[in-house]
Amino acid sequence: MELFNVEQTVGEVVTLFPQSADIFKKNRIDFCCGGNISVKDAAEKRGLSGEELLSTIADLYKQKEH
C-alpha cells in the first residue's frame, strides 16, 4: 500500500510527512487553513497533476527515509 494518495487531504499528507510542506509551499498550496482539500483538488486548482505532486513527495520521503 502506498503511503500517500491523491484522495488524502493536503493536511493529512503534511501530518504523515512534515517535509512535504516545503513542496506544497513551493507550489503555493495551502496546507494549514486550506488543508482540508484533497491533494487531487488542490493540485488541479494550481493547474498541476495530483499524481505528479505526490510522486515528488514520495521521492523526497524515500530520500529522507535512508
PDB file of N, CA, C and O in Angstrom:
ATOM      1  N   MET A   1       0.833  -1.196   0.000  1.00  0.00           N
ATOM      2  CA  MET A   1       0.000   0.000   0.000  1.00  0.00           C
ATOM      3  C   MET A   1       0.872   1.251   0.000  1.00  0.00           C
ATOM      4  O   MET A   1       1.861   1.337   0.712  1.00  0.00           O
ATOM      5  N   GLU A   2       0.482   2.209  -0.808  1.00  0.00           N
ATOM      6  CA  GLU A   2       1.196   3.479  -0.875  1.00  0.00           C
ATOM      7  C   GLU A   2       0.922   4.303   0.372  1.00  0.00           C
ATOM      8  O   GLU A   2      -0.182   4.281   0.905  1.00  0.00           O
ATOM      9  N   LEU A   3       1.923   5.027   0.812  1.00  0.00           N
ATOM     10  CA  LEU A   3       1.762   5.876   1.987  1.00  0.00           C
ATOM     11  C   LEU A   3       0.879   7.082   1.665  1.00  0.00           C
ATOM     12  O   LEU A   3       0.089   7.521   2.487  1.00  0.00           O
ATOM     13  N   PHE A   4       1.014   7.607   0.448  1.00  0.00           N
ATOM     14  CA  PHE A   4       0.272   8.801   0.047  1.00  0.00           C
ATOM     15  C   PHE A   4      -0.634   8.483  -1.137  1.00  0.00           C
ATOM     16  O   PHE A   4      -0.264   7.707  -2.004  1.00  0.00           O
ATOM     17  N   ASN A   5      -1.814   9.128  -1.179  1.00  0.00           N
ATOM     18  CA  ASN A   5      -2.681   9.001  -2.351  1.00  0.00           C
ATOM     19  C   ASN A   5      -3.404  10.321  -2.570  1.00  0.00           C
ATOM     20  O   ASN A   5      -3.515  11.139  -1.661  1.00  0.00           O
ATOM     21  N   VAL A   6      -3.893  10.513  -3.780  1.00  0.00           N
ATOM     22  CA  VAL A   6      -4.478  11.799  -4.175  1.00  0.00           C
ATOM     23  C   VAL A   6      -5.791  12.109  -3.472  1.00  0.00           C
ATOM     24  O   VAL A   6      -6.241  13.247  -3.490  1.00  0.00           O
ATOM     25  N   GLU A   7      -6.399  11.111  -2.853  1.00  0.00           N
ATOM     26  CA  GLU A   7      -7.659  11.350  -2.146  1.00  0.00           C
ATOM     27  C   GLU A   7      -7.439  11.850  -0.719  1.00  0.00           C
ATOM     28  O   GLU A   7      -8.365  12.347  -0.088  1.00  0.00           O
ATOM     29  N   GLN A   8      -6.216  11.709  -0.209  1.00  0.00           N
ATOM     30  CA  GLN A   8      -5.920  12.233   1.125  1.00  0.00           C
ATOM     31  C   GLN A   8      -5.984  13.753   1.077  1.00  0.00           C
ATOM     32  O   GLN A   8      -5.744  14.364   0.031  1.00  0.00           O
ATOM     33  N   THR A   9      -6.269  14.349   2.232  1.00  0.00           N
ATOM     34  CA  THR A   9      -6.230  15.805   2.267  1.00  0.00           C
ATOM     35  C   THR A   9      -4.774  16.258   2.338  1.00  0.00           C
ATOM     36  O   THR A   9      -3.891  15.504   2.769  1.00  0.00           O
ATOM     37  N   VAL A  10      -4.566  17.478   1.922  1.00  0.00           N
ATOM     38  CA  VAL A  10      -3.235  18.073   1.991  1.00  0.00           C
ATOM     39  C   VAL A  10      -2.743  18.040   3.445  1.00  0.00           C
ATOM     40  O   VAL A  10      -1.595  17.690   3.715  1.00  0.00           O
ATOM     41  N   GLY A  11      -3.634  18.349   4.373  1.00  0.00           N
ATOM     42  CA  GLY A  11      -3.275  18.336   5.792  1.00  0.00           C
ATOM     43  C   GLY A  11      -2.843  16.960   6.276  1.00  0.00           C
ATOM     44  O   GLY A  11      -1.911  16.844   7.079  1.00  0.00           O
ATOM     45  N   GLU A  12      -3.500  15.908   5.794  1.00  0.00           N
ATOM     46  CA  GLU A  12      -3.124  14.545   6.187  1.00  0.00           C
ATOM     47  C   GLU A  12      -1.720  14.201   5.704  1.00  0.00           C
ATOM     48  O   GLU A  12      -0.934  13.593   6.435  1.00  0.00           O
ATOM     49  N   VAL A  13      -1.409  14.599   4.478  1.00  0.00           N
ATOM     50  CA  VAL A  13      -0.082  14.310   3.927  1.00  0.00           C
ATOM     51  C   VAL A  13       0.990  15.023   4.756  1.00  0.00           C
ATOM     52  O   VAL A  13       2.007  14.430   5.111  1.00  0.00           O
ATOM     53  N   VAL A  14       0.748  16.275   5.099  1.00  0.00           N
ATOM     54  CA  VAL A  14       1.723  17.030   5.896  1.00  0.00           C
ATOM     55  C   VAL A  14       1.856  16.424   7.293  1.00  0.00           C
ATOM     56  O   VAL A  14       2.957  16.365   7.840  1.00  0.00           O
ATOM     57  N   THR A  15       0.758  15.928   7.854  1.00  0.00           N
ATOM     58  CA  THR A  15       0.825  15.278   9.160  1.00  0.00           C
ATOM     59  C   THR A  15       1.668  14.005   9.084  1.00  0.00           C
ATOM     60  O   THR A  15       2.491  13.753   9.971  1.00  0.00           O
ATOM     61  N   LEU A  16       1.490  13.214   8.022  1.00  0.00           N
ATOM     62  CA  LEU A  16       2.264  11.984   7.851  1.00  0.00           C
ATOM     63  C   LEU A  16       3.732  12.257   7.543  1.00  0.00           C
ATOM     64  O   LEU A  16       4.615  11.529   7.973  1.00  0.00           O
ATOM     65  N   PHE A  17       3.984  13.321   6.780  1.00  0.00           N
ATOM     66  CA  PHE A  17       5.340  13.633   6.329  1.00  0.00           C
ATOM     67  C   PHE A  17       5.513  15.154   6.328  1.00  0.00           C
ATOM     68  O   PHE A  17       5.258  15.812   5.314  1.00  0.00           O
ATOM     69  N   PRO A  18       5.919  15.725   7.457  1.00  0.00           N
ATOM     70  CA  PRO A  18       6.015  17.193   7.591  1.00  0.00           C
ATOM     71  C   PRO A  18       6.857  17.883   6.522  1.00  0.00           C
ATOM     72  O   PRO A  18       6.560  19.014   6.139  1.00  0.00           O
ATOM     73  N   GLN A  19       7.889  17.224   6.003  1.00  0.00           N
ATOM     74  CA  GLN A  19       8.719  17.854   4.971  1.00  0.00           C
ATOM     75  C   GLN A  19       7.964  18.092   3.667  1.00  0.00           C
ATOM     76  O   GLN A  19       8.402  18.871   2.832  1.00  0.00           O
ATOM     77  N   SER A  20       6.819  17.435   3.498  1.00  0.00           N
ATOM     78  CA  SER A  20       6.024  17.674   2.287  1.00  0.00           C
ATOM     79  C   SER A  20       5.502  19.110   2.256  1.00  0.00           C
ATOM     80  O   SER A  20       5.172  19.625   1.188  1.00  0.00           O
ATOM     81  N   ALA A  21       5.472  19.770   3.400  1.00  0.00           N
ATOM     82  CA  ALA A  21       5.023  21.167   3.453  1.00  0.00           C
ATOM     83  C   ALA A  21       5.859  22.041   2.526  1.00  0.00           C
ATOM     84  O   ALA A  21       5.333  22.966   1.899  1.00  0.00           O
ATOM     85  N   ASP A  22       7.157  21.743   2.408  1.00  0.00           N
ATOM     86  CA  ASP A  22       8.021  22.523   1.518  1.00  0.00           C
ATOM     87  C   ASP A  22       7.565  22.424   0.069  1.00  0.00           C
ATOM     88  O   ASP A  22       7.575  23.405  -0.667  1.00  0.00           O
ATOM     89  N   ILE A  23       7.140  21.243  -0.344  1.00  0.00           N
ATOM     90  CA  ILE A  23       6.670  21.052  -1.718  1.00  0.00           C
ATOM     91  C   ILE A  23       5.336  21.766  -1.925  1.00  0.00           C
ATOM     92  O   ILE A  23       5.119  22.395  -2.956  1.00  0.00           O
ATOM     93  N   PHE A  24       4.462  21.687  -0.930  1.00  0.00           N
ATOM     94  CA  PHE A  24       3.193  22.403  -1.045  1.00  0.00           C
ATOM     95  C   PHE A  24       3.426  23.919  -1.091  1.00  0.00           C
ATOM     96  O   PHE A  24       2.802  24.622  -1.886  1.00  0.00           O
ATOM     97  N   LYS A  25       4.337  24.415  -0.258  1.00  0.00           N
ATOM     98  CA  LYS A  25       4.656  25.854  -0.273  1.00  0.00           C
ATOM     99  C   LYS A  25       5.180  26.268  -1.640  1.00  0.00           C
ATOM    100  O   LYS A  25       4.777  27.304  -2.186  1.00  0.00           O
ATOM    101  N   LYS A  26       6.108  25.488  -2.181  1.00  0.00           N
ATOM    102  CA  LYS A  26       6.709  25.786  -3.481  1.00  0.00           C
ATOM    103  C   LYS A  26       5.636  25.900  -4.565  1.00  0.00           C
ATOM    104  O   LYS A  26       5.741  26.704  -5.482  1.00  0.00           O
ATOM    105  N   ASN A  27       4.590  25.091  -4.445  1.00  0.00           N
ATOM    106  CA  ASN A  27       3.513  25.084  -5.436  1.00  0.00           C
ATOM    107  C   ASN A  27       2.322  25.942  -5.036  1.00  0.00           C
ATOM    108  O   ASN A  27       1.264  25.877  -5.654  1.00  0.00           O
ATOM    109  N   ARG A  28       2.520  26.739  -3.963  1.00  0.00           N
ATOM    110  CA  ARG A  28       1.510  27.669  -3.464  1.00  0.00           C
ATOM    111  C   ARG A  28       0.191  26.963  -3.126  1.00  0.00           C
ATOM    112  O   ARG A  28      -0.894  27.429  -3.450  1.00  0.00           O
ATOM    113  N   ILE A  29       0.329  25.815  -2.446  1.00  0.00           N
ATOM    114  CA  ILE A  29      -0.839  25.059  -1.982  1.00  0.00           C
ATOM    115  C   ILE A  29      -0.913  25.188  -0.475  1.00  0.00           C
ATOM    116  O   ILE A  29       0.046  24.867   0.232  1.00  0.00           O
ATOM    117  N   ASP A  30      -2.039  25.681   0.009  1.00  0.00           N
ATOM    118  CA  ASP A  30      -2.243  25.892   1.446  1.00  0.00           C
ATOM    119  C   ASP A  30      -2.445  24.553   2.137  1.00  0.00           C
ATOM    120  O   ASP A  30      -3.328  23.787   1.779  1.00  0.00           O
ATOM    121  N   PHE A  31      -1.616  24.275   3.130  1.00  0.00           N
ATOM    122  CA  PHE A  31      -1.727  23.015   3.862  1.00  0.00           C
ATOM    123  C   PHE A  31      -2.162  23.241   5.300  1.00  0.00           C
ATOM    124  O   PHE A  31      -2.341  22.297   6.055  1.00  0.00           O
ATOM    125  N   CYS A  32      -2.335  24.483   5.673  1.00  0.00           N
ATOM    126  CA  CYS A  32      -2.721  24.798   7.052  1.00  0.00           C
ATOM    127  C   CYS A  32      -4.228  25.044   7.098  1.00  0.00           C
ATOM    128  O   CYS A  32      -5.002  24.132   7.339  1.00  0.00           O
ATOM    129  N   CYS A  33      -4.627  26.255   6.856  1.00  0.00           N
ATOM    130  CA  CYS A  33      -6.055  26.605   6.904  1.00  0.00           C
ATOM    131  C   CYS A  33      -6.837  25.953   5.762  1.00  0.00           C
ATOM    132  O   CYS A  33      -8.000  25.607   5.927  1.00  0.00           O
ATOM    133  N   GLY A  34      -6.188  25.794   4.620  1.00  0.00           N
ATOM    134  CA  GLY A  34      -6.848  25.190   3.465  1.00  0.00           C
ATOM    135  C   GLY A  34      -6.493  23.730   3.301  1.00  0.00           C
ATOM    136  O   GLY A  34      -6.686  23.161   2.235  1.00  0.00           O
ATOM    137  N   GLY A  35      -5.983  23.104   4.352  1.00  0.00           N
ATOM    138  CA  GLY A  35      -5.509  21.732   4.269  1.00  0.00           C
ATOM    139  C   GLY A  35      -6.584  20.670   4.248  1.00  0.00           C
ATOM    140  O   GLY A  35      -6.282  19.485   4.208  1.00  0.00           O
ATOM    141  N   ASN A  36      -7.849  21.094   4.253  1.00  0.00           N
ATOM    142  CA  ASN A  36      -8.956  20.133   4.268  1.00  0.00           C
ATOM    143  C   ASN A  36      -9.427  19.752   2.874  1.00  0.00           C
ATOM    144  O   ASN A  36     -10.509  19.232   2.711  1.00  0.00           O
ATOM    145  N   ILE A  37      -8.611  19.991   1.885  1.00  0.00           N
ATOM    146  CA  ILE A  37      -8.945  19.687   0.496  1.00  0.00           C
ATOM    147  C   ILE A  37      -8.065  18.514   0.043  1.00  0.00           C
ATOM    148  O   ILE A  37      -6.943  18.363   0.513  1.00  0.00           O
ATOM    149  N   SER A  38      -8.584  17.687  -0.844  1.00  0.00           N
ATOM    150  CA  SER A  38      -7.785  16.548  -1.314  1.00  0.00           C
ATOM    151  C   SER A  38      -6.581  17.056  -2.107  1.00  0.00           C
ATOM    152  O   SER A  38      -6.610  18.147  -2.683  1.00  0.00           O
ATOM    153  N   VAL A  39      -5.543  16.249  -2.112  1.00  0.00           N
ATOM    154  CA  VAL A  39      -4.347  16.593  -2.882  1.00  0.00           C
ATOM    155  C   VAL A  39      -4.716  16.777  -4.350  1.00  0.00           C
ATOM    156  O   VAL A  39      -4.263  17.713  -5.003  1.00  0.00           O
ATOM    157  N   LYS A  40      -5.580  15.908  -4.845  1.00  0.00           N
ATOM    158  CA  LYS A  40      -6.011  15.983  -6.249  1.00  0.00           C
ATOM    159  C   LYS A  40      -6.649  17.336  -6.549  1.00  0.00           C
ATOM    160  O   LYS A  40      -6.283  18.006  -7.513  1.00  0.00           O
ATOM    161  N   ASP A  41      -7.605  17.757  -5.715  1.00  0.00           N
ATOM    162  CA  ASP A  41      -8.297  19.028  -5.946  1.00  0.00           C
ATOM    163  C   ASP A  41      -7.363  20.222  -5.765  1.00  0.00           C
ATOM    164  O   ASP A  41      -7.415  21.176  -6.539  1.00  0.00           O
ATOM    165  N   ALA A  42      -6.510  20.166  -4.758  1.00  0.00           N
ATOM    166  CA  ALA A  42      -5.573  21.267  -4.513  1.00  0.00           C
ATOM    167  C   ALA A  42      -4.615  21.423  -5.684  1.00  0.00           C
ATOM    168  O   ALA A  42      -4.344  22.544  -6.131  1.00  0.00           O
ATOM    169  N   ALA A  43      -4.122  20.305  -6.197  1.00  0.00           N
ATOM    170  CA  ALA A  43      -3.202  20.354  -7.337  1.00  0.00           C
ATOM    171  C   ALA A  43      -3.906  20.893  -8.573  1.00  0.00           C
ATOM    172  O   ALA A  43      -3.365  21.759  -9.278  1.00  0.00           O
ATOM    173  N   GLU A  44      -5.115  20.413  -8.834  1.00  0.00           N
ATOM    174  CA  GLU A  44      -5.852  20.859 -10.024  1.00  0.00           C
ATOM    175  C   GLU A  44      -6.135  22.357  -9.985  1.00  0.00           C
ATOM    176  O   GLU A  44      -6.115  23.021 -11.012  1.00  0.00           O
ATOM    177  N   LYS A  45      -6.381  22.900  -8.785  1.00  0.00           N
ATOM    178  CA  LYS A  45      -6.621  24.343  -8.670  1.00  0.00           C
ATOM    179  C   LYS A  45      -5.398  25.152  -9.082  1.00  0.00           C
ATOM    180  O   LYS A  45      -5.511  26.317  -9.452  1.00  0.00           O
ATOM    181  N   ARG A  46      -4.228  24.533  -9.006  1.00  0.00           N
ATOM    182  CA  ARG A  46      -2.971  25.180  -9.395  1.00  0.00           C
ATOM    183  C   ARG A  46      -2.511  24.743 -10.780  1.00  0.00           C
ATOM    184  O   ARG A  46      -1.399  25.056 -11.197  1.00  0.00           O
ATOM    185  N   GLY A  47      -3.355  23.976 -11.485  1.00  0.00           N
ATOM    186  CA  GLY A  47      -3.001  23.527 -12.823  1.00  0.00           C
ATOM    187  C   GLY A  47      -1.947  22.427 -12.813  1.00  0.00           C
ATOM    188  O   GLY A  47      -1.192  22.280 -13.770  1.00  0.00           O
ATOM    189  N   LEU A  48      -1.898  21.669 -11.718  1.00  0.00           N
ATOM    190  CA  LEU A  48      -0.906  20.608 -11.568  1.00  0.00           C
ATOM    191  C   LEU A  48      -1.584  19.249 -11.538  1.00  0.00           C
ATOM    192  O   LEU A  48      -2.786  19.145 -11.323  1.00  0.00           O
ATOM    193  N   SER A  49      -0.791  18.226 -11.692  1.00  0.00           N
ATOM    194  CA  SER A  49      -1.276  16.858 -11.572  1.00  0.00           C
ATOM    195  C   SER A  49      -1.071  16.394 -10.132  1.00  0.00           C
ATOM    196  O   SER A  49       0.038  16.489  -9.604  1.00  0.00           O
ATOM    197  N   GLY A  50      -2.124  15.899  -9.527  1.00  0.00           N
ATOM    198  CA  GLY A  50      -2.019  15.380  -8.174  1.00  0.00           C
ATOM    199  C   GLY A  50      -1.063  14.213  -8.095  1.00  0.00           C
ATOM    200  O   GLY A  50      -0.301  14.079  -7.134  1.00  0.00           O
ATOM    201  N   GLU A  51      -1.075  13.372  -9.123  1.00  0.00           N
ATOM    202  CA  GLU A  51      -0.176  12.212  -9.161  1.00  0.00           C
ATOM    203  C   GLU A  51       1.284  12.655  -9.213  1.00  0.00           C
ATOM    204  O   GLU A  51       2.133  12.090  -8.526  1.00  0.00           O
ATOM    205  N   GLU A  52       1.584  13.649 -10.034  1.00  0.00           N
ATOM    206  CA  GLU A  52       2.961  14.134 -10.142  1.00  0.00           C
ATOM    207  C   GLU A  52       3.408  14.802  -8.840  1.00  0.00           C
ATOM    208  O   GLU A  52       4.548  14.625  -8.416  1.00  0.00           O
ATOM    209  N   LEU A  53       2.510  15.535  -8.226  1.00  0.00           N
ATOM    210  CA  LEU A  53       2.825  16.191  -6.959  1.00  0.00           C
ATOM    211  C   LEU A  53       3.139  15.139  -5.891  1.00  0.00           C
ATOM    212  O   LEU A  53       4.135  15.248  -5.177  1.00  0.00           O
ATOM    213  N   LEU A  54       2.320  14.114  -5.822  1.00  0.00           N
ATOM    214  CA  LEU A  54       2.564  13.051  -4.842  1.00  0.00           C
ATOM    215  C   LEU A  54       3.815  12.247  -5.172  1.00  0.00           C
ATOM    216  O   LEU A  54       4.505  11.779  -4.268  1.00  0.00           O
ATOM    217  N   SER A  55       4.123  12.117  -6.429  1.00  0.00           N
ATOM    218  CA  SER A  55       5.342  11.423  -6.828  1.00  0.00           C
ATOM    219  C   SER A  55       6.560  12.187  -6.309  1.00  0.00           C
ATOM    220  O   SER A  55       7.512  11.581  -5.798  1.00  0.00           O
ATOM    221  N   THR A  56       6.527  13.503  -6.413  1.00  0.00           N
ATOM    222  CA  THR A  56       7.610  14.333  -5.892  1.00  0.00           C
ATOM    223  C   THR A  56       7.726  14.176  -4.376  1.00  0.00           C
ATOM    224  O   THR A  56       8.820  14.034  -3.834  1.00  0.00           O
ATOM    225  N   ILE A  57       6.584  14.167  -3.705  1.00  0.00           N
ATOM    226  CA  ILE A  57       6.571  13.998  -2.241  1.00  0.00           C
ATOM    227  C   ILE A  57       7.096  12.611  -1.873  1.00  0.00           C
ATOM    228  O   ILE A  57       7.907  12.468  -0.949  1.00  0.00           O
ATOM    229  N   ALA A  58       6.670  11.581  -2.596  1.00  0.00           N
ATOM    230  CA  ALA A  58       7.124  10.216  -2.316  1.00  0.00           C
ATOM    231  C   ALA A  58       8.628  10.080  -2.529  1.00  0.00           C
ATOM    232  O   ALA A  58       9.314   9.413  -1.743  1.00  0.00           O
ATOM    233  N   ASP A  59       9.155  10.734  -3.570  1.00  0.00           N
ATOM    234  CA  ASP A  59      10.603  10.700  -3.810  1.00  0.00           C
ATOM    235  C   ASP A  59      11.357  11.337  -2.648  1.00  0.00           C
ATOM    236  O   ASP A  59      12.367  10.803  -2.187  1.00  0.00           O
ATOM    237  N   LEU A  60      10.871  12.466  -2.175  1.00  0.00           N
ATOM    238  CA  LEU A  60      11.504  13.135  -1.039  1.00  0.00           C
ATOM    239  C   LEU A  60      11.424  12.256   0.202  1.00  0.00           C
ATOM    240  O   LEU A  60      12.388  12.129   0.957  1.00  0.00           O
ATOM    241  N   TYR A  61      10.280  11.619   0.392  1.00  0.00           N
ATOM    242  CA  TYR A  61      10.100  10.729   1.533  1.00  0.00           C
ATOM    243  C   TYR A  61      11.125   9.586   1.506  1.00  0.00           C
ATOM    244  O   TYR A  61      11.745   9.271   2.515  1.00  0.00           O
ATOM    245  N   LYS A  62      11.326   9.005   0.324  1.00  0.00           N
ATOM    246  CA  LYS A  62      12.274   7.901   0.190  1.00  0.00           C
ATOM    247  C   LYS A  62      13.699   8.366   0.477  1.00  0.00           C
ATOM    248  O   LYS A  62      14.484   7.638   1.068  1.00  0.00           O
ATOM    249  N   GLN A  63      14.034   9.589   0.056  1.00  0.00           N
ATOM    250  CA  GLN A  63      15.366  10.136   0.324  1.00  0.00           C
ATOM    251  C   GLN A  63      15.581  10.334   1.828  1.00  0.00           C
ATOM    252  O   GLN A  63      16.640  10.036   2.351  1.00  0.00           O
ATOM    253  N   LYS A  64      14.579  10.849   2.497  1.00  0.00           N
ATOM    254  CA  LYS A  64      14.682  11.128   3.941  1.00  0.00           C
ATOM    255  C   LYS A  64      14.663   9.846   4.767  1.00  0.00           C
ATOM    256  O   LYS A  64      15.180   9.819   5.860  1.00  0.00           O
ATOM    257  N   GLU A  65      14.062   8.800   4.209  1.00  0.00           N
ATOM    258  CA  GLU A  65      13.931   7.528   4.918  1.00  0.00           C
ATOM    259  C   GLU A  65      15.284   6.855   5.111  1.00  0.00           C
ATOM    260  O   GLU A  65      15.499   6.148   6.071  1.00  0.00           O
ATOM    261  N   HIS A  66      16.221   7.079   4.197  1.00  0.00           N
ATOM    262  CA  HIS A  66      17.520   6.393   4.251  1.00  0.00           C
ATOM    263  C   HIS A  66      18.567   7.220   4.925  1.00  0.00           C
ATOM    264  O   HIS A  66      18.763   8.291   4.975  1.00  0.00           O
TER     265      HIS A  66
END
